[in-house]
Amino acid sequence: MPSPGSPAAEPGAPVVETAKGPRLVELDALRFVAAFAVMSFHFMAASRSLWDEYPTTLFAPVSRLSSLGILGVELFFLISGFVILMSVWGHTVGQFAVSRVSRLFPAYWFAVVVIFIMYRFSGVTAFDPKLSTGEYLLNLSMLQGAFGVGHAGGVFWSLWVELRFYVLIGVFALFGITLRRCLAFLGAWFALALAAELTQNDVLVFVFQPRQAPYFIAGMAFFLIHRFGPRAGWLLPWAFVAGGYAMSLYAATERVGERVRLIGLKHYPAPPENVVVAISVIFLLMAAVSLGWLRWLRWRPLMTLGALTYPLYLLHQTVSAVLIPTYRDIVDPWLLVAITMAVSIAIAYLAYRMVDRPGQRWLRARLGALVARTGGRRGAGGAPASPLPQALAAQSHEASVP
């Protein structure tokens, strides 16, 4: 068993070495799977306004699968729980904050600006959030949810969920992260999330996020299994995986069920049993990652797919708002979806190379210098903090959501 301050990736773990350190390529593959699922959901199941009819009718042969694409976000949350604990372990709270801010904001700022320009200076109407200039400016902070302001992009709600998760982890890291403390933290969070769900207390729901907490908790437990082995912590990590899975089944069936009740099972064919299967599959995939069963996924292009996942997640609805209403009457729907997906992926790649990657470097360098001057507390009890530039570089390539 490695010591609490040892590197997150053990010598036998399934990794590819990069200039920034070890990388779990299987997580890149799962990130892209999650983003593709969400994109399929939006293009072929969710958005009647894009097609002027129910898309599940147009794409009936795959409607049962595309309807479950909504749960790609839940897979992102599972991955995030795993990766965020990996990112904060052995680093100061300041380093963790720099890694998260530099990872999330460059591509996000770009997406907000693109969406603002598109709806202000073109005739595009699909998915128009109808925000004022001031509300778009507030969206740049990613804090619009705290002020009851609408999200500029349809998927931005999940970033607000992520941000609150990061704050919770940052507070936890102030006390020093060890295996024992992680187990105590997960137990406390699980109990408080359950209490929030049962009582629907506004403060508890806001802080502990009972509908998303099961995924974060299970993801963190999967990381503990990956780091310390399947028998670590008196098997308590597996207990948190099981508890997270049980709560996730409830949360997911409720979330999907709300959409089914809104438009009917005929137009959104996602019955509860299908949701149970989907959640079971994504938990099994994360279990496979934590146990090293996907170590054969060493194809280096998967790293690129993982890197472009975030801009793809942010921008794919914007691309579809332009292309699908414009060409839906003259291009076969299946071909149009394929073209829209290809264009979305191409734009995401360009955004990653030209905006996201250089933006991360620029922001990380400046914020990192600031943190280096002010210092910070460790994220792992008893472990010396890593030198700042190397520590931030090691964290930066492990994205959260997506």
XYZ file of C-alpha atoms in Angstrom:
402
model
C 0.000 0.000 0.000
C 1.484 3.377 -0.951
C 1.908 6.043 1.665
C -0.621 8.888 1.728
C 1.847 11.240 0.113
C 2.895 8.984 -2.747
C 1.972 9.784 -6.347
C -1.583 9.081 -7.364
C -0.650 6.682 -10.143
C 0.990 3.531 -8.834
C 3.778 1.820 -10.814
C 1.445 -0.911 -12.027
C -1.418 1.383 -12.944
C -2.605 1.598 -16.561
C -1.005 4.838 -17.695
C 0.650 6.494 -20.649
C 3.609 8.728 -19.860
C 3.360 12.282 -21.137
C 5.503 15.357 -20.739
C 3.283 16.286 -17.808
C 3.375 12.933 -16.096
C 1.271 9.758 -16.068
C -2.146 9.852 -17.679
C -4.988 7.353 -17.446
C -5.891 7.002 -21.114
C -9.005 4.993 -20.300
C -10.470 8.085 -18.645
C -9.948 9.981 -21.900
C -11.907 7.277 -23.694
C -14.722 7.458 -21.144
C -14.809 11.264 -21.338
C -15.329 11.085 -25.079
C -17.971 8.372 -24.693
C -19.808 10.624 -22.233
C -19.570 13.670 -24.517
C -20.731 11.640 -27.521
C -23.678 10.334 -25.492
C -24.713 13.874 -24.524
C -24.311 15.049 -28.119
C -26.438 12.149 -29.393
C -29.080 12.967 -26.800
C -29.272 16.610 -27.875
C -29.255 15.893 -31.610
C -31.442 12.784 -31.754
C -33.665 12.734 -28.670
C -34.008 15.986 -26.768
C -34.512 18.923 -29.081
C -37.826 19.127 -30.885
C -37.110 22.769 -31.706
C -34.149 21.712 -33.849
C -36.197 19.481 -36.134
C -39.696 20.928 -35.784
C -40.812 17.430 -34.743
C -39.850 14.878 -32.134
C -36.334 13.661 -33.004
C -37.014 10.222 -31.550
C -39.503 9.765 -34.400
C -36.880 10.669 -36.998
C -34.300 8.421 -35.374
C -36.567 5.644 -34.126
C -34.033 2.791 -34.603
C -31.682 4.358 -32.041
C -34.194 6.285 -29.935
C -33.871 3.999 -26.903
C -30.119 4.571 -26.874
C -30.114 8.270 -27.736
C -32.714 8.933 -25.028
C -30.271 7.541 -22.478
C -27.540 9.873 -23.714
C -28.765 12.320 -21.082
C -26.888 10.138 -18.584
C -23.562 11.024 -20.175
C -23.499 13.868 -17.663
C -23.747 11.341 -14.841
C -20.715 9.540 -16.268
C -18.893 12.878 -16.281
C -19.717 13.307 -12.593
C -18.344 9.847 -11.789
C -15.136 10.633 -13.684
C -14.933 13.974 -11.913
C -15.091 12.393 -8.461
C -12.203 10.117 -9.430
C -10.073 12.813 -11.063
C -10.641 15.627 -8.572
C -9.500 13.499 -5.653
C -6.487 12.501 -7.743
C -5.797 16.166 -8.500
C -5.942 17.455 -4.934
C -4.056 14.588 -3.309
C -0.593 15.731 -2.270
C -1.100 19.320 -3.433
C -1.943 22.545 -1.684
C -5.416 24.011 -1.850
C -3.950 26.887 -3.854
C -2.452 24.511 -6.409
C -5.757 22.679 -6.655
C -7.619 25.952 -7.221
C -5.175 27.023 -9.932
C -5.481 23.672 -11.705
C -9.281 23.827 -11.708
C -9.605 27.489 -12.710
C -7.043 27.168 -15.503
C -8.694 23.960 -16.692
C -12.281 25.193 -16.748
C -12.293 28.843 -17.686
C -10.431 29.434 -21.009
C -12.714 27.186 -23.088
C -15.728 28.285 -21.053
C -15.063 31.996 -21.653
C -14.663 31.269 -25.356
C -17.983 29.404 -25.442
C -19.839 32.219 -23.655
C -18.440 34.811 -26.085
C -19.323 32.676 -29.122
C -22.871 32.157 -27.854
C -23.279 35.877 -27.123
C -22.080 36.889 -30.600
C -24.219 34.269 -32.317
C -27.490 35.275 -30.691
C -26.824 39.011 -30.794
C -25.599 39.306 -34.375
C -27.239 36.483 -36.335
C -30.699 35.166 -37.007
C -30.152 31.938 -35.065
C -32.979 31.298 -32.600
C -32.649 27.648 -31.495
C -31.578 27.348 -27.844
C -31.504 31.154 -27.466
C -31.174 31.743 -23.697
C -32.577 35.287 -24.129
C -30.093 36.876 -21.735
C -29.207 40.528 -21.363
C -25.650 41.731 -21.877
C -25.207 41.948 -18.112
C -26.412 38.375 -17.707
C -23.915 37.199 -20.314
C -21.194 39.022 -18.377
C -22.296 37.273 -15.189
C -22.116 33.965 -17.067
C -18.396 34.595 -17.565
C -17.963 34.081 -13.815
C -19.685 30.665 -13.913
C -21.611 31.847 -10.841
C -24.855 32.751 -12.603
C -26.652 29.883 -10.890
C -26.042 31.506 -7.516
C -27.937 34.614 -8.645
C -30.858 32.909 -10.366
C -29.627 33.966 -13.816
C -30.081 31.622 -16.766
C -27.189 29.706 -18.274
C -25.874 30.903 -21.648
C -25.435 27.289 -22.755
C -27.735 24.367 -22.159
C -25.033 22.252 -20.508
C -23.635 25.001 -18.288
C -25.805 23.906 -15.350
C -23.450 20.958 -14.833
C -20.473 23.308 -14.424
C -22.276 25.045 -11.564
C -22.692 21.622 -9.967
C -18.987 20.954 -10.500
C -17.964 24.291 -9.039
C -19.792 23.585 -5.780
C -18.149 20.165 -5.650
C -14.726 21.795 -6.011
C -15.443 24.160 -3.133
C -16.421 21.223 -0.935
C -13.211 19.392 -1.840
C -11.163 22.546 -1.272
C -12.564 22.910 2.237
C -11.877 19.233 2.921
C -8.300 19.628 1.644
C -7.634 22.337 4.224
C -7.663 19.602 6.875
C -5.218 17.392 4.967
C -6.247 14.421 2.832
C -5.420 10.885 3.934
C -7.156 7.572 3.341
C -8.816 7.597 6.769
C -9.968 11.182 6.374
C -11.298 10.421 2.903
C -13.385 7.586 4.258
C -14.734 9.827 7.020
C -15.450 12.607 4.520
C -17.279 10.262 2.158
C -19.349 8.866 5.008
C -20.302 12.323 6.238
C -21.143 13.574 2.743
C -23.222 10.494 1.990
C -25.230 10.951 5.202
C -25.731 14.681 4.615
C -26.734 14.150 0.979
C -29.281 11.566 2.088
C -30.590 13.987 4.716
C -30.816 16.717 2.075
C -32.842 14.460 -0.206
C -35.202 13.378 2.561
C -35.763 16.832 4.061
C -35.379 18.972 0.914
C -33.811 21.627 3.122
C -32.651 24.397 0.777
C -29.256 24.897 2.417
C -28.493 21.180 2.593
C -29.551 20.668 -1.022
C -27.435 23.610 -2.206
C -24.286 22.512 -0.365
C -24.473 18.722 -0.552
C -26.264 18.272 -3.924
C -28.111 15.008 -3.224
C -28.924 14.309 -6.884
C -25.274 14.598 -7.969
C -23.398 13.627 -4.788
C -23.794 9.859 -5.358
C -21.694 10.076 -8.526
C -18.987 12.241 -6.976
C -18.842 10.018 -3.880
C -18.640 6.819 -5.918
C -16.027 8.356 -8.224
C -13.870 9.309 -5.236
C -14.276 5.804 -3.821
C -13.213 4.346 -7.173
C -10.068 6.469 -6.990
C -9.279 5.109 -3.522
C -9.632 1.590 -4.931
C -7.358 2.517 -7.840
C -4.746 4.090 -5.568
C -4.742 1.758 -2.562
C -6.085 -1.493 -4.011
C -9.456 -3.282 -3.877
C -9.055 -4.351 -0.228
C -8.031 -0.963 1.143
C -9.837 0.818 3.951
C -11.567 -2.278 5.327
C -13.482 -2.476 2.004
C -15.252 0.771 2.879
C -14.572 2.276 -0.589
C -16.686 -0.513 -2.071
C -19.421 0.268 0.454
C -19.443 3.875 -0.768
C -19.553 2.655 -4.367
C -22.556 0.487 -3.486
C -24.279 3.310 -1.614
C -23.555 5.748 -4.431
C -24.907 3.257 -6.946
C -28.149 2.821 -5.001
C -28.675 6.578 -4.647
C -27.714 7.076 -8.300
C -30.429 4.708 -9.454
C -32.989 6.838 -7.649
C -31.528 10.148 -8.848
C -31.215 9.010 -12.460
C -34.674 7.469 -12.717
C -36.133 10.655 -11.246
C -34.229 12.905 -13.671
C -35.109 10.878 -16.733
C -38.614 10.282 -15.419
C -39.275 14.027 -15.303
C -38.654 14.229 -19.049
C -40.754 11.142 -19.725
C -43.640 12.607 -17.735
C -43.292 15.873 -19.636
C -43.446 14.542 -23.199
C -44.531 10.921 -22.802
C -42.823 7.566 -23.198
C -43.819 7.432 -26.877
C -41.669 10.435 -27.724
C -38.981 9.757 -25.134
C -38.584 5.971 -24.831
C -36.529 5.746 -21.650
C -38.388 3.512 -19.173
C -36.930 3.027 -15.669
C -35.478 -0.393 -16.463
C -33.392 1.120 -19.277
C -32.093 3.791 -16.905
C -31.082 1.105 -14.394
C -29.127 -0.723 -17.101
C -27.396 2.487 -18.227
C -26.362 3.489 -14.697
C -25.152 -0.050 -14.046
C -23.002 0.068 -17.185
C -21.316 3.361 -16.299
C -20.582 2.135 -12.769
C -19.110 -1.069 -14.191
C -16.933 0.967 -16.551
C -15.577 3.023 -13.665
C -14.999 -0.152 -11.650
C -13.014 -1.504 -14.597
C -10.887 1.662 -14.584
C -10.243 1.474 -10.848
C -9.250 -2.207 -11.030
C -6.975 -1.735 -14.051
C -9.067 -3.867 -16.396
C -8.914 -1.247 -19.150
C -5.130 -0.953 -19.158
C -5.091 -2.233 -22.755
C -6.517 1.147 -23.845
C -3.162 2.727 -24.686
C -4.004 4.253 -28.078
C -2.432 7.710 -27.877
C -5.061 9.467 -30.066
C -7.483 8.820 -27.205
C -5.580 11.515 -25.327
C -6.542 14.010 -28.032
C -10.166 12.886 -27.905
C -10.131 13.338 -24.145
C -8.624 16.802 -24.480
C -11.201 18.060 -26.991
C -14.102 16.667 -24.964
C -14.553 19.835 -22.904
C -14.925 22.291 -25.829
C -17.077 19.684 -27.586
C -19.342 19.511 -24.550
C -19.602 23.305 -24.391
C -20.112 24.025 -28.105
C -21.983 21.137 -29.733
C -25.437 22.603 -29.069
C -24.325 25.907 -30.575
C -23.195 24.128 -33.749
C -26.481 22.230 -33.978
C -28.478 25.444 -33.508
C -26.893 26.767 -36.700
C -26.769 23.685 -38.929
C -29.841 21.578 -38.202
C -32.622 24.211 -38.570
C -30.898 25.542 -41.700
C -30.578 22.233 -43.540
C -33.226 19.961 -41.993
C -35.579 20.348 -44.969
C -32.985 19.617 -47.653
C -30.606 17.066 -46.109
C -31.419 13.556 -44.905
C -31.689 13.645 -41.071
C -29.144 10.876 -40.529
C -26.630 12.547 -42.820
C -27.289 15.925 -41.224
C -26.634 14.543 -37.743
C -23.413 12.930 -38.958
C -22.289 16.222 -40.519
C -23.231 18.190 -37.404
C -21.316 15.786 -35.188
C -18.270 15.944 -37.458
C -18.351 19.752 -37.555
C -18.796 19.881 -33.769
C -15.772 17.645 -33.226
C -13.681 19.632 -35.725
C -14.576 22.960 -34.088
C -13.895 21.473 -30.661
C -10.454 20.361 -31.821
C -9.655 23.813 -33.195
C -10.935 25.426 -29.996
C -8.756 23.101 -27.948
C -5.611 23.811 -29.986
C -6.117 27.550 -30.509
C -7.950 28.652 -27.350
C -8.172 26.062 -24.605
C -4.612 24.742 -24.463
C -2.803 28.090 -24.797
C -5.371 29.696 -22.500
C -4.737 27.069 -19.844
C -0.984 27.642 -20.046
C -1.358 31.414 -19.795
C -3.806 31.337 -16.898
C -1.957 28.598 -15.036
C 1.341 30.471 -15.213
C -0.121 33.673 -13.831
C -2.281 32.116 -11.156
C 0.504 29.712 -10.258
C 2.917 32.586 -9.708
C 0.363 34.257 -7.456
C -0.131 31.094 -5.396
C 3.626 30.554 -5.182
C 3.982 33.972 -3.568
C 1.148 33.466 -1.088
C 1.676 29.778 -0.246
C -1.107 27.395 0.779
C -2.105 24.347 2.750
C -1.410 20.805 1.657
C -4.085 18.496 0.273
C -2.446 15.437 1.837
C -1.683 15.268 5.522
C 1.992 14.909 6.302
C 3.111 15.015 2.657
C 5.354 17.790 1.422
C 3.775 20.011 -1.178
C 5.052 19.484 -4.722
C 7.089 22.261 -6.370
C 4.437 24.482 -7.886
C 5.138 24.403 -11.648
C 5.587 20.627 -11.732
C 2.608 20.066 -9.450
C 0.298 22.186 -11.575
C 1.513 20.559 -14.764
C 0.861 17.121 -13.326
C -2.687 18.115 -12.429
C -3.589 20.060 -15.517
C -4.063 17.260 -17.992
C -6.584 15.426 -15.835
C -9.803 17.207 -16.695
C -12.963 17.077 -14.663
C -16.199 17.734 -16.480
C -16.096 16.744 -19.008
